[in-house]
Amino acid sequence: MLEVKATSKYLRTSAQKAGLVLALIRGKKAADALSILHFTKKSVARDIEKTLRSAIANAVNVADKNQKRRLDEDDLVVKAAYANQGPSQKRVRPAPMGRAYQTIKRSAHLTVHVAERE
């Protein structure tokens, strides 16, 4: 049973927003997940699609190199997809009467696991 992962780090979105889109593809076939991400209107869907394509390429490469066999994207399933919180940048925004408001710019780390369909 082949299981491979791909990770994208320091994406400029919150982990909560990325998690909403990742929930759409979890457990789906890789080809179906790519089409879902292609037509999802959230901006983080492009980054998730890029990470999923990387995981698929990793799986094909591992199967070809180590196990000496061909693997197609139709044989793969998204086994796990999750977003962890990355470092936050704290910025200061001017506010009325000489005050300052703090703005937190969040980042996320995406991880997508693909495995062979049983």
XYZ file of C-alpha atoms in Angstrom:
118
model
C 0.000 0.000 0.000
C 1.555 3.223 -1.200
C 0.990 6.451 0.747
C 2.716 9.711 -0.127
C 2.341 13.282 1.100
C 3.020 16.800 -0.099
C 3.271 19.932 2.026
C 2.971 23.634 1.257
C 4.240 25.957 3.946
C 3.752 29.607 4.840
C 0.666 30.245 2.705
C -0.881 33.640 3.340
C -4.289 32.446 4.476
C -5.686 31.246 7.754
C -5.781 27.552 8.565
C -9.518 27.798 9.184
C -10.246 29.110 5.670
C -8.021 26.443 4.112
C -9.675 23.735 6.220
C -13.079 24.546 4.731
C -11.820 23.779 1.219
C -9.761 20.768 2.320
C -12.915 19.210 3.776
C -14.381 19.159 0.246
C -11.687 16.832 -1.113
C -10.946 14.566 1.858
C -11.710 10.933 0.955
C -12.334 11.612 -2.752
C -10.507 10.157 -5.745
C -7.595 12.339 -6.830
C -9.085 13.123 -10.248
C -12.414 14.125 -8.679
C -10.622 16.236 -6.075
C -8.740 18.125 -8.793
C -11.960 18.951 -10.618
C -13.639 20.059 -7.374
C -10.723 22.368 -6.596
C -10.641 23.745 -10.127
C -14.242 24.971 -9.823
C -14.124 26.135 -6.202
C -14.298 29.922 -5.951
C -12.137 30.294 -2.830
C -8.684 31.720 -3.542
C -6.959 29.110 -1.359
C -8.278 26.389 -3.712
C -5.489 27.208 -6.206
C -2.813 26.573 -3.569
C -4.495 23.343 -2.475
C -4.727 22.208 -6.102
C -1.008 22.844 -6.507
C -0.251 20.823 -3.368
C -2.499 17.960 -4.516
C -0.800 17.870 -7.919
C 2.547 17.692 -6.113
C 1.339 14.764 -3.987
C 0.130 12.932 -7.096
C 3.481 13.515 -8.818
C 5.293 12.267 -5.714
C 3.199 9.082 -5.696
C 3.809 8.420 -9.394
C 7.525 9.037 -8.921
C 7.808 6.742 -5.878
C 5.878 3.946 -7.615
C 7.999 4.253 -10.745
C 11.338 4.525 -8.954
C 11.041 2.199 -5.953
C 8.386 -0.318 -6.916
C 9.071 -0.413 -10.676
C 5.449 -0.054 -11.727
C 3.191 2.486 -13.410
C 0.677 4.408 -11.332
C -2.099 6.597 -12.718
C -3.900 9.462 -11.030
C -7.145 7.444 -11.269
C -5.670 4.875 -8.849
C -5.116 7.440 -6.070
C -7.377 8.633 -3.243
C -6.962 11.672 -1.002
C -6.480 9.889 2.304
C -5.890 12.933 4.507
C -5.900 16.678 3.930
C -5.401 19.176 6.708
C -4.142 22.689 7.439
C -1.994 23.598 10.409
C -1.476 27.116 11.648
C 1.792 28.732 10.618
C 3.486 31.773 12.104
C 1.456 34.969 12.402
C 2.778 38.381 11.452
C 1.721 41.138 13.830
C 1.293 44.554 12.251
C 0.170 47.903 13.626
C -2.512 50.007 11.951
C -3.050 53.654 12.873
C -6.314 54.377 14.665
C -8.114 57.584 15.679
C -6.802 59.831 18.467
C -3.213 58.582 18.249
C -4.064 54.985 19.089
C -2.974 51.890 17.198
C -4.867 48.723 16.275
C -3.043 45.435 15.957
C -3.587 43.430 12.771
C -2.680 39.753 12.729
C -1.741 38.355 9.320
C -2.055 34.599 9.596
C -0.349 31.875 7.591
C -0.982 28.157 7.169
C 0.824 24.933 6.357
C -1.132 22.565 4.066
C -0.556 18.809 3.999
C -2.195 16.404 1.551
C -1.765 12.598 1.808
C -2.632 10.437 -1.203
C -2.789 6.658 -1.131
C -3.518 3.850 -3.538
C -7.135 2.828 -3.844
C -7.813 -0.603 -2.425
